[in-house]
mmCIF file of C-alpha atoms and ligand atoms in Angstrom:
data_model
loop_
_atom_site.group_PDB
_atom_site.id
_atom_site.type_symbol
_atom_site.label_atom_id
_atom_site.label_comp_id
_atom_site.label_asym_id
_atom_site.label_seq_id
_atom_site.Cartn_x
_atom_site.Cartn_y
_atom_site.Cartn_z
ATOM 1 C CA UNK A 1 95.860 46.858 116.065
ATOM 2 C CA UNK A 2 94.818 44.675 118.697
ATOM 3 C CA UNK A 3 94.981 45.036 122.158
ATOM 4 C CA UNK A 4 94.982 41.731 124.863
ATOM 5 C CA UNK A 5 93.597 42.407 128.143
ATOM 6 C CA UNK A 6 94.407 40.077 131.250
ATOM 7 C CA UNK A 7 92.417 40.829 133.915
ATOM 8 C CA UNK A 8 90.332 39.311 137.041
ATOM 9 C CA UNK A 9 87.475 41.838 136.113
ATOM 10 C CA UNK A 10 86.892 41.738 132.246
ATOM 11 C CA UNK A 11 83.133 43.180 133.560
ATOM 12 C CA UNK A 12 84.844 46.513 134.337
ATOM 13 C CA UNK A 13 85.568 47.170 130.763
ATOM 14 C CA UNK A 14 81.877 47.361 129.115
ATOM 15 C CA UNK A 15 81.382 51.119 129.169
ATOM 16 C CA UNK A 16 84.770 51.719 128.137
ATOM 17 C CA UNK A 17 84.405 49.751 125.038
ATOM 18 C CA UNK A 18 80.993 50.693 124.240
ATOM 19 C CA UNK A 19 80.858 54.424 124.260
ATOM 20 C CA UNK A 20 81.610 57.236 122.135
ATOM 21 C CA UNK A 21 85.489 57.592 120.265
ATOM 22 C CA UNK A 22 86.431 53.778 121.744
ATOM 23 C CA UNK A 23 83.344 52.352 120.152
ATOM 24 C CA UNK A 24 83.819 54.096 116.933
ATOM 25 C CA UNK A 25 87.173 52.978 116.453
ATOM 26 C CA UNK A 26 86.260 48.987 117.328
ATOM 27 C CA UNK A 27 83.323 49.559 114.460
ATOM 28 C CA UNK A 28 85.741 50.858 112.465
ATOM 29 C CA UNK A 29 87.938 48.152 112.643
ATOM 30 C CA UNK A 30 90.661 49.835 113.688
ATOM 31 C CA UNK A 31 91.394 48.176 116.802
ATOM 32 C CA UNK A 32 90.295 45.111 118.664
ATOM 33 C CA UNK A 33 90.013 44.558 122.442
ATOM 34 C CA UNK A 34 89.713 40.906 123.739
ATOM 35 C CA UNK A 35 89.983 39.764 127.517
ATOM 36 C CA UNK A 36 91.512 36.780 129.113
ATOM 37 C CA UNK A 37 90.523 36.117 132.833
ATOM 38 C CA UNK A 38 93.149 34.719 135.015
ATOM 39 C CA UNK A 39 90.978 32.850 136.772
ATOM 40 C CA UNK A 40 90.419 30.295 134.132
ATOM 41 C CA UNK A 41 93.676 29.600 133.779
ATOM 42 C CA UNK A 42 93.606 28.033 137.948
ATOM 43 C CA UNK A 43 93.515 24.934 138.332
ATOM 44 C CA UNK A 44 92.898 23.790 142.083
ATOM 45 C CA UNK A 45 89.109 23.610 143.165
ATOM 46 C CA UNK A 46 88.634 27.369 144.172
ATOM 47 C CA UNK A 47 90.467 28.508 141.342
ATOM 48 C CA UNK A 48 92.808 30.416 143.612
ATOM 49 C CA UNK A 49 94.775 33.066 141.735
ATOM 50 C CA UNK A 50 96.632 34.446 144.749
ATOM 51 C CA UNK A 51 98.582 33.358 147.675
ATOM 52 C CA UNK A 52 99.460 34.688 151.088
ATOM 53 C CA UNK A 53 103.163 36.851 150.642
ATOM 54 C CA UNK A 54 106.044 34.719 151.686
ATOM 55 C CA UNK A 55 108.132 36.154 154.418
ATOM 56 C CA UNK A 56 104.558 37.427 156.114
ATOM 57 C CA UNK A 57 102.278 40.767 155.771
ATOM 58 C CA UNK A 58 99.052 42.007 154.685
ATOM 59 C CA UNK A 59 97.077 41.111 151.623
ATOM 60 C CA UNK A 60 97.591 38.689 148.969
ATOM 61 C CA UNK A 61 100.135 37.988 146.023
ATOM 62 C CA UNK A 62 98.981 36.879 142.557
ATOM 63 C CA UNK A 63 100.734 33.823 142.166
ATOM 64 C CA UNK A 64 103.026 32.608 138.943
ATOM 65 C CA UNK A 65 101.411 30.105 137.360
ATOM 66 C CA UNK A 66 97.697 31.096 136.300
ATOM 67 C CA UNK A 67 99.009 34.809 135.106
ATOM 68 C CA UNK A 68 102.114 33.176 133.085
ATOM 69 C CA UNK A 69 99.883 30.847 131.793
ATOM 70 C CA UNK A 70 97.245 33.161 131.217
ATOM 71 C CA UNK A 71 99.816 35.314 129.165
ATOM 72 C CA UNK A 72 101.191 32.177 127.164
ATOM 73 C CA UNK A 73 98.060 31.387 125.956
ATOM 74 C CA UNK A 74 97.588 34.877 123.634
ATOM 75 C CA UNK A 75 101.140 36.001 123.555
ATOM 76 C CA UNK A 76 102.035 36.122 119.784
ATOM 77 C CA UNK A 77 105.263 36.224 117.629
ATOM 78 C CA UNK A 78 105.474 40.293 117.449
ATOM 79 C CA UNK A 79 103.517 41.602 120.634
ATOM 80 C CA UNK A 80 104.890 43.861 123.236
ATOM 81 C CA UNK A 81 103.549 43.183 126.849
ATOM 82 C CA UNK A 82 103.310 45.532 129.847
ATOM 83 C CA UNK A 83 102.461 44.474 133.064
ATOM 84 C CA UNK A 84 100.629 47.458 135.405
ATOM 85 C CA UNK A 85 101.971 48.041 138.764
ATOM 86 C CA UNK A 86 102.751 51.258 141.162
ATOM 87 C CA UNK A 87 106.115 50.409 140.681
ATOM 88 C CA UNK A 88 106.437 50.934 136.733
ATOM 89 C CA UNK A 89 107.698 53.487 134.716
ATOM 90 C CA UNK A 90 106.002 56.132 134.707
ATOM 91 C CA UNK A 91 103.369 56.433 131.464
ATOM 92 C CA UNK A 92 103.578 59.593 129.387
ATOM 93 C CA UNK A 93 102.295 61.075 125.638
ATOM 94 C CA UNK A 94 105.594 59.381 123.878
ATOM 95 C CA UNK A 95 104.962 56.112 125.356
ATOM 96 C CA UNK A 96 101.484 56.042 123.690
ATOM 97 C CA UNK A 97 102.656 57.045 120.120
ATOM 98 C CA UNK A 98 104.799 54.400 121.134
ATOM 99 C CA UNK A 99 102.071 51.645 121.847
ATOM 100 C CA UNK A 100 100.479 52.949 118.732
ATOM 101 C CA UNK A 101 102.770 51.700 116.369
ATOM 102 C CA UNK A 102 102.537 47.912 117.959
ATOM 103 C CA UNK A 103 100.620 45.080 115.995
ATOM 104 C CA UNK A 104 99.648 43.362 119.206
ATOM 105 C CA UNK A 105 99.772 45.038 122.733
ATOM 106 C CA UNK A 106 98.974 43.133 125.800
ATOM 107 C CA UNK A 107 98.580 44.212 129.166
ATOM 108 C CA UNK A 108 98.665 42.774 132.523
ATOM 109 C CA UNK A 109 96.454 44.219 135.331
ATOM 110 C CA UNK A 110 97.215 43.025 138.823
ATOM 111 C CA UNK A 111 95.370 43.006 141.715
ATOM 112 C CA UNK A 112 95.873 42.563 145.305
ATOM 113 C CA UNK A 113 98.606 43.545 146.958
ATOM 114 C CA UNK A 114 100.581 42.706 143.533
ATOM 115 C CA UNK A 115 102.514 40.225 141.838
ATOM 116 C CA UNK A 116 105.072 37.262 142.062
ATOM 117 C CA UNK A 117 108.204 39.044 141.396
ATOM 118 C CA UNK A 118 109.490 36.357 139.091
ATOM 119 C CA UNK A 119 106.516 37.014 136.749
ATOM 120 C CA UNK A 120 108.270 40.249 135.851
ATOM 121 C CA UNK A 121 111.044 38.859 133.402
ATOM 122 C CA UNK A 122 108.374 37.229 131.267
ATOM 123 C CA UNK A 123 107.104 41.064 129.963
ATOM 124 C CA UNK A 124 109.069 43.815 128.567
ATOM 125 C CA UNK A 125 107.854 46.497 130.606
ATOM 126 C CA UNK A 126 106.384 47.742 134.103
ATOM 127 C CA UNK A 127 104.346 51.076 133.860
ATOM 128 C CA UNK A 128 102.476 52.768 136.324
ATOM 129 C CA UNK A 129 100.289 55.525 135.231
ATOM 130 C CA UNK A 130 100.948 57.864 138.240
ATOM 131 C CA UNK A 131 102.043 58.492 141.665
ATOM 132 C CA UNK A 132 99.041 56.871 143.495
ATOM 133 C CA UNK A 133 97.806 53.936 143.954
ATOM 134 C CA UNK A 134 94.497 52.182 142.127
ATOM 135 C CA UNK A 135 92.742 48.565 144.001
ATOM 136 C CA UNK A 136 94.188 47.237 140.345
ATOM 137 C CA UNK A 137 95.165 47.822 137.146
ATOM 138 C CA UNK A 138 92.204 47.944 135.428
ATOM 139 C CA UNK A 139 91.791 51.787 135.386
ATOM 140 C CA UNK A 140 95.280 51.724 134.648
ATOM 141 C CA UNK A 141 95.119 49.889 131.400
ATOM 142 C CA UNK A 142 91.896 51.740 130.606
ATOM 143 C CA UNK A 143 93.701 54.971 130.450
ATOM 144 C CA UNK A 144 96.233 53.171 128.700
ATOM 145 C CA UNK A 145 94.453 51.670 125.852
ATOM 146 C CA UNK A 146 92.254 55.231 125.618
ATOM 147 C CA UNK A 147 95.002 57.375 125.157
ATOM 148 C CA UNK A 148 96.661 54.353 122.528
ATOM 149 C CA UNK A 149 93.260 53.989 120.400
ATOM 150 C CA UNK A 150 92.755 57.729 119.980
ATOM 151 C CA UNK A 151 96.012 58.016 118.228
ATOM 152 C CA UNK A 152 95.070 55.222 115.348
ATOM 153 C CA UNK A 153 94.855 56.680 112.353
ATOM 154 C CA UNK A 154 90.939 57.159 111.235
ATOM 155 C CA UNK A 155 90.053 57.021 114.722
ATOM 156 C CA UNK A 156 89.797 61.370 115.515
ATOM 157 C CA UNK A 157 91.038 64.308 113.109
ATOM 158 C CA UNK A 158 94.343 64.763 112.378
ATOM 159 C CA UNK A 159 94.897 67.941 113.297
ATOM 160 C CA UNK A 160 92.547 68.093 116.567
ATOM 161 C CA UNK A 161 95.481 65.558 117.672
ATOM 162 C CA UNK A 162 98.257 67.818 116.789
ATOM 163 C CA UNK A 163 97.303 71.145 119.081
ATOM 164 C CA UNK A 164 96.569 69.219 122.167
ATOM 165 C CA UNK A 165 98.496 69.800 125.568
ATOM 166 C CA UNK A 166 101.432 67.261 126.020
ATOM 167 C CA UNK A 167 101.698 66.813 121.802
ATOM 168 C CA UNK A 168 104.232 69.960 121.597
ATOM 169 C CA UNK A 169 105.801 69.410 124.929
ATOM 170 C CA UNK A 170 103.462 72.321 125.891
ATOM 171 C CA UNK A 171 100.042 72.663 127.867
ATOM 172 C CA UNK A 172 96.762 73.405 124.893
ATOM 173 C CA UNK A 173 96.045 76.608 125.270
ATOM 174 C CA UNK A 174 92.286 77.717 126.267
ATOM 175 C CA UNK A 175 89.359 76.757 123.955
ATOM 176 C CA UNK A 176 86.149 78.841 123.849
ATOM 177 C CA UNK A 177 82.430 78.669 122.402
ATOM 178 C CA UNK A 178 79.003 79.928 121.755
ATOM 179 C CA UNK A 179 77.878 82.297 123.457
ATOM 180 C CA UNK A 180 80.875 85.073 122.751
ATOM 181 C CA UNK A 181 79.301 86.789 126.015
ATOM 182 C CA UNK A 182 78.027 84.563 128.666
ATOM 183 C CA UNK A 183 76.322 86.544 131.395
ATOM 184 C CA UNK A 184 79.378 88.938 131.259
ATOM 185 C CA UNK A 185 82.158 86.973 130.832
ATOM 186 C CA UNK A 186 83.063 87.588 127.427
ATOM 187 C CA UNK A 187 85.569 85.766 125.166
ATOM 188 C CA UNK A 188 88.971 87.181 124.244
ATOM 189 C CA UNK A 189 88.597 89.588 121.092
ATOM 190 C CA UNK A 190 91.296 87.965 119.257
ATOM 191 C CA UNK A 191 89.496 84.731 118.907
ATOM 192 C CA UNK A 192 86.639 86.757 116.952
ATOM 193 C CA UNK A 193 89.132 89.095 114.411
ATOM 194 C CA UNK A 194 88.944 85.972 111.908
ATOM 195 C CA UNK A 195 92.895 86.944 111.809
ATOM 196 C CA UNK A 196 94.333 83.284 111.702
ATOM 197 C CA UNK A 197 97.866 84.519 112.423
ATOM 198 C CA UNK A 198 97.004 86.581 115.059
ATOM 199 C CA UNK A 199 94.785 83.990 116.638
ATOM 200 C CA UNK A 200 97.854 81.117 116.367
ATOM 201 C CA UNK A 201 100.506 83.519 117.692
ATOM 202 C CA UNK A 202 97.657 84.340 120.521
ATOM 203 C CA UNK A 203 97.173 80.797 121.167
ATOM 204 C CA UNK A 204 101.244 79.828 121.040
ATOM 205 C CA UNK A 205 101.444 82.583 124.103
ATOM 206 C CA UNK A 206 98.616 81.528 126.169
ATOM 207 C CA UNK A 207 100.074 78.143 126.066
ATOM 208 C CA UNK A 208 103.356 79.260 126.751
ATOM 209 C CA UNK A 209 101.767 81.078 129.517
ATOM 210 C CA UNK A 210 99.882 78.079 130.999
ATOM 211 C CA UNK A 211 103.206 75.896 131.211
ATOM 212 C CA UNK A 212 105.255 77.887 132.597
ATOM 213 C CA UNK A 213 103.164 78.515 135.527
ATOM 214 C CA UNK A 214 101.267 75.129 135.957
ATOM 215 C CA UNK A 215 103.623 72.872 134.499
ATOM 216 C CA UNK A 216 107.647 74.593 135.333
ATOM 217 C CA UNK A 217 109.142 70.402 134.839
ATOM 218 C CA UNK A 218 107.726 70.786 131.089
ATOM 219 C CA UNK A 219 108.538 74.011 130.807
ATOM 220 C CA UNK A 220 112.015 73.378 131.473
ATOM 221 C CA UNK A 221 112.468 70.635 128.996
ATOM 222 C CA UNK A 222 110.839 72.460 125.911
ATOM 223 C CA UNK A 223 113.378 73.779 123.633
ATOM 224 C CA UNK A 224 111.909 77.436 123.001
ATOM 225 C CA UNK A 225 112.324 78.556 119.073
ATOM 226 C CA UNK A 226 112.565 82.071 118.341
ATOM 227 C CA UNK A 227 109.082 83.055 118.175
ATOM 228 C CA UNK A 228 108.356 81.384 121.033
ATOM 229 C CA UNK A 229 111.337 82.959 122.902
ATOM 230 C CA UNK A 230 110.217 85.942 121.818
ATOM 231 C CA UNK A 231 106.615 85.854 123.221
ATOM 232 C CA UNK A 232 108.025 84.143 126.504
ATOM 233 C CA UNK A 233 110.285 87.997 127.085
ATOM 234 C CA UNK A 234 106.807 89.862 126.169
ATOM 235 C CA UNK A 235 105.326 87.738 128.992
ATOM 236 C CA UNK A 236 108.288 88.131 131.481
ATOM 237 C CA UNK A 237 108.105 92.067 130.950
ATOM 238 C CA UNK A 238 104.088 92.485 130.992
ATOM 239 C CA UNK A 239 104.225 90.138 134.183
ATOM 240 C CA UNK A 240 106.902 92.907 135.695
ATOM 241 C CA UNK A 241 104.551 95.615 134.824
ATOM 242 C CA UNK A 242 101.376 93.893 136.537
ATOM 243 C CA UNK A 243 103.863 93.551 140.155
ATOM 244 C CA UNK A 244 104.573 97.591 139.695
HETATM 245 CL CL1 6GU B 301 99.460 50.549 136.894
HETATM 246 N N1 6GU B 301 98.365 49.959 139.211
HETATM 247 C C1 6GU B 301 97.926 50.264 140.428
HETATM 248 N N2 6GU B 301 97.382 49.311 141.194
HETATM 249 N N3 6GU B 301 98.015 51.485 140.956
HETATM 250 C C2 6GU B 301 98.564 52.419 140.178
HETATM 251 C C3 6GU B 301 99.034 52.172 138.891
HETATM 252 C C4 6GU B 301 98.916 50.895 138.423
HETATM 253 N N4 6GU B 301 99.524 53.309 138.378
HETATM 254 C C5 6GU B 301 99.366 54.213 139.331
HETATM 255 N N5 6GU B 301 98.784 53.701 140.412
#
């Protein structure tokens, strides 16, 4: 896979790229990350990339030209581009298994106060990766390409991929280690019966238990099967006992 950057900052990037599963992946060859600076693609003396908002107001707008042709000059015949703004979808788990299975993703990180509007019908998507707002869309696209790479296959195990929280439409239940007693605070027995089945069904509940408090919006969405129906009643009645 291969993943296009265009950005006014490419310096932001070096730790990301150069440290632990990220790195590992690019040695692997599984992915490559290149940059394209806006800037270069301005032509006037300063190399102005932004403009004062028509119609007045704070700030500055990133104007059409050097981001289009910025973008021209990498697009390719199958790519999928996303620009990142505040005002994008919202990003989510399904959307990265979706990225995943692209050839050639670019992204588009703006800055200032935002973008030309007419830019936005030369992309196929606007994401934003949550209800606040970042200086840019470098941390954006950061979090984007992260949660894209780790999916690859050959880039992390299969099957620590398949437990986590957001994979099942559920929250990962809690993980313990070493020590089995720390200072008092002991781990849950279950986790040290070397029962596999009783440890899973333990696990399904505690996760069960986790989204329905913390997360109700997910909650609601997951279609329960029967186990998990099951454990959800044995939760409802030993929460009833603990309010007696
Ligand atoms: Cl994609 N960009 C900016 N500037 N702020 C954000 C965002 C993106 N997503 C959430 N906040």
């Amino acid at each position: 896979m291969r993943i296009t950057i265009l950005t006014l900052f490419p310096e932001m990037f070096d730790g990301f790229l150069s440290t632990s599963i990220i790195a590992r992946a690019i040695s692997r060859g599984l992915v490559t990350v290149d940059f394209v600076n806006y800037r270069d693609f301005a032509h006037d003396t300063y190399r102005h990339v932004d403009d004062s908002p028509f119609g007045g107001g704070a700030g500055m707008v990133m104007k059409c030209q050097p981001v289009l042709d910025a973008l021209n000059s990498v697009k390719t015949e199958n790519c999928h581009i996303i620009l990142l703004t505040p005002t994008g979808t919202q990003y989510g788990q399904a959307m990265a298994h979706n990225y995943a299975a692209y050839d050639h993703l670019i992204i588009l990180c703006g800055h200032y106060e935002g973008m030309d509007a007419r830019i936005y019908s030369h992309v196929d998507e606007l994401v934003s990766i949550g209800d606040y707002v970042l200086t840019g869309g470098e941390l954006a696209s950061m979090v984007i390409a992260d949660s894209v790479i780790r999916l690859l296959h050959g880039s992390i195990k299969e099957d620590s991929a398949n437990d986590e929280s957001y994979e099942n439409g559920l929250l990962e239940y809690p993980q313990y280690t070493q020590p089995a007693d720390y200072e008092g605070d002991k781990v849950p027995e279950v986790l040290l019966s070397g029962d596999h089945e009783k440890v899973r069904k333990w696990r399904l509940k505690e996760s069960l238990k986790l989204t329905r408090t913390k997360r109700p919006d997910l909650f609601a969405r997951h279609q329960l099967n029967k186990e998990e129906q099951k454990l959800v009643y044995q939760i409802e009645d030993e929460e009833a006992d603990n309010k007696q």
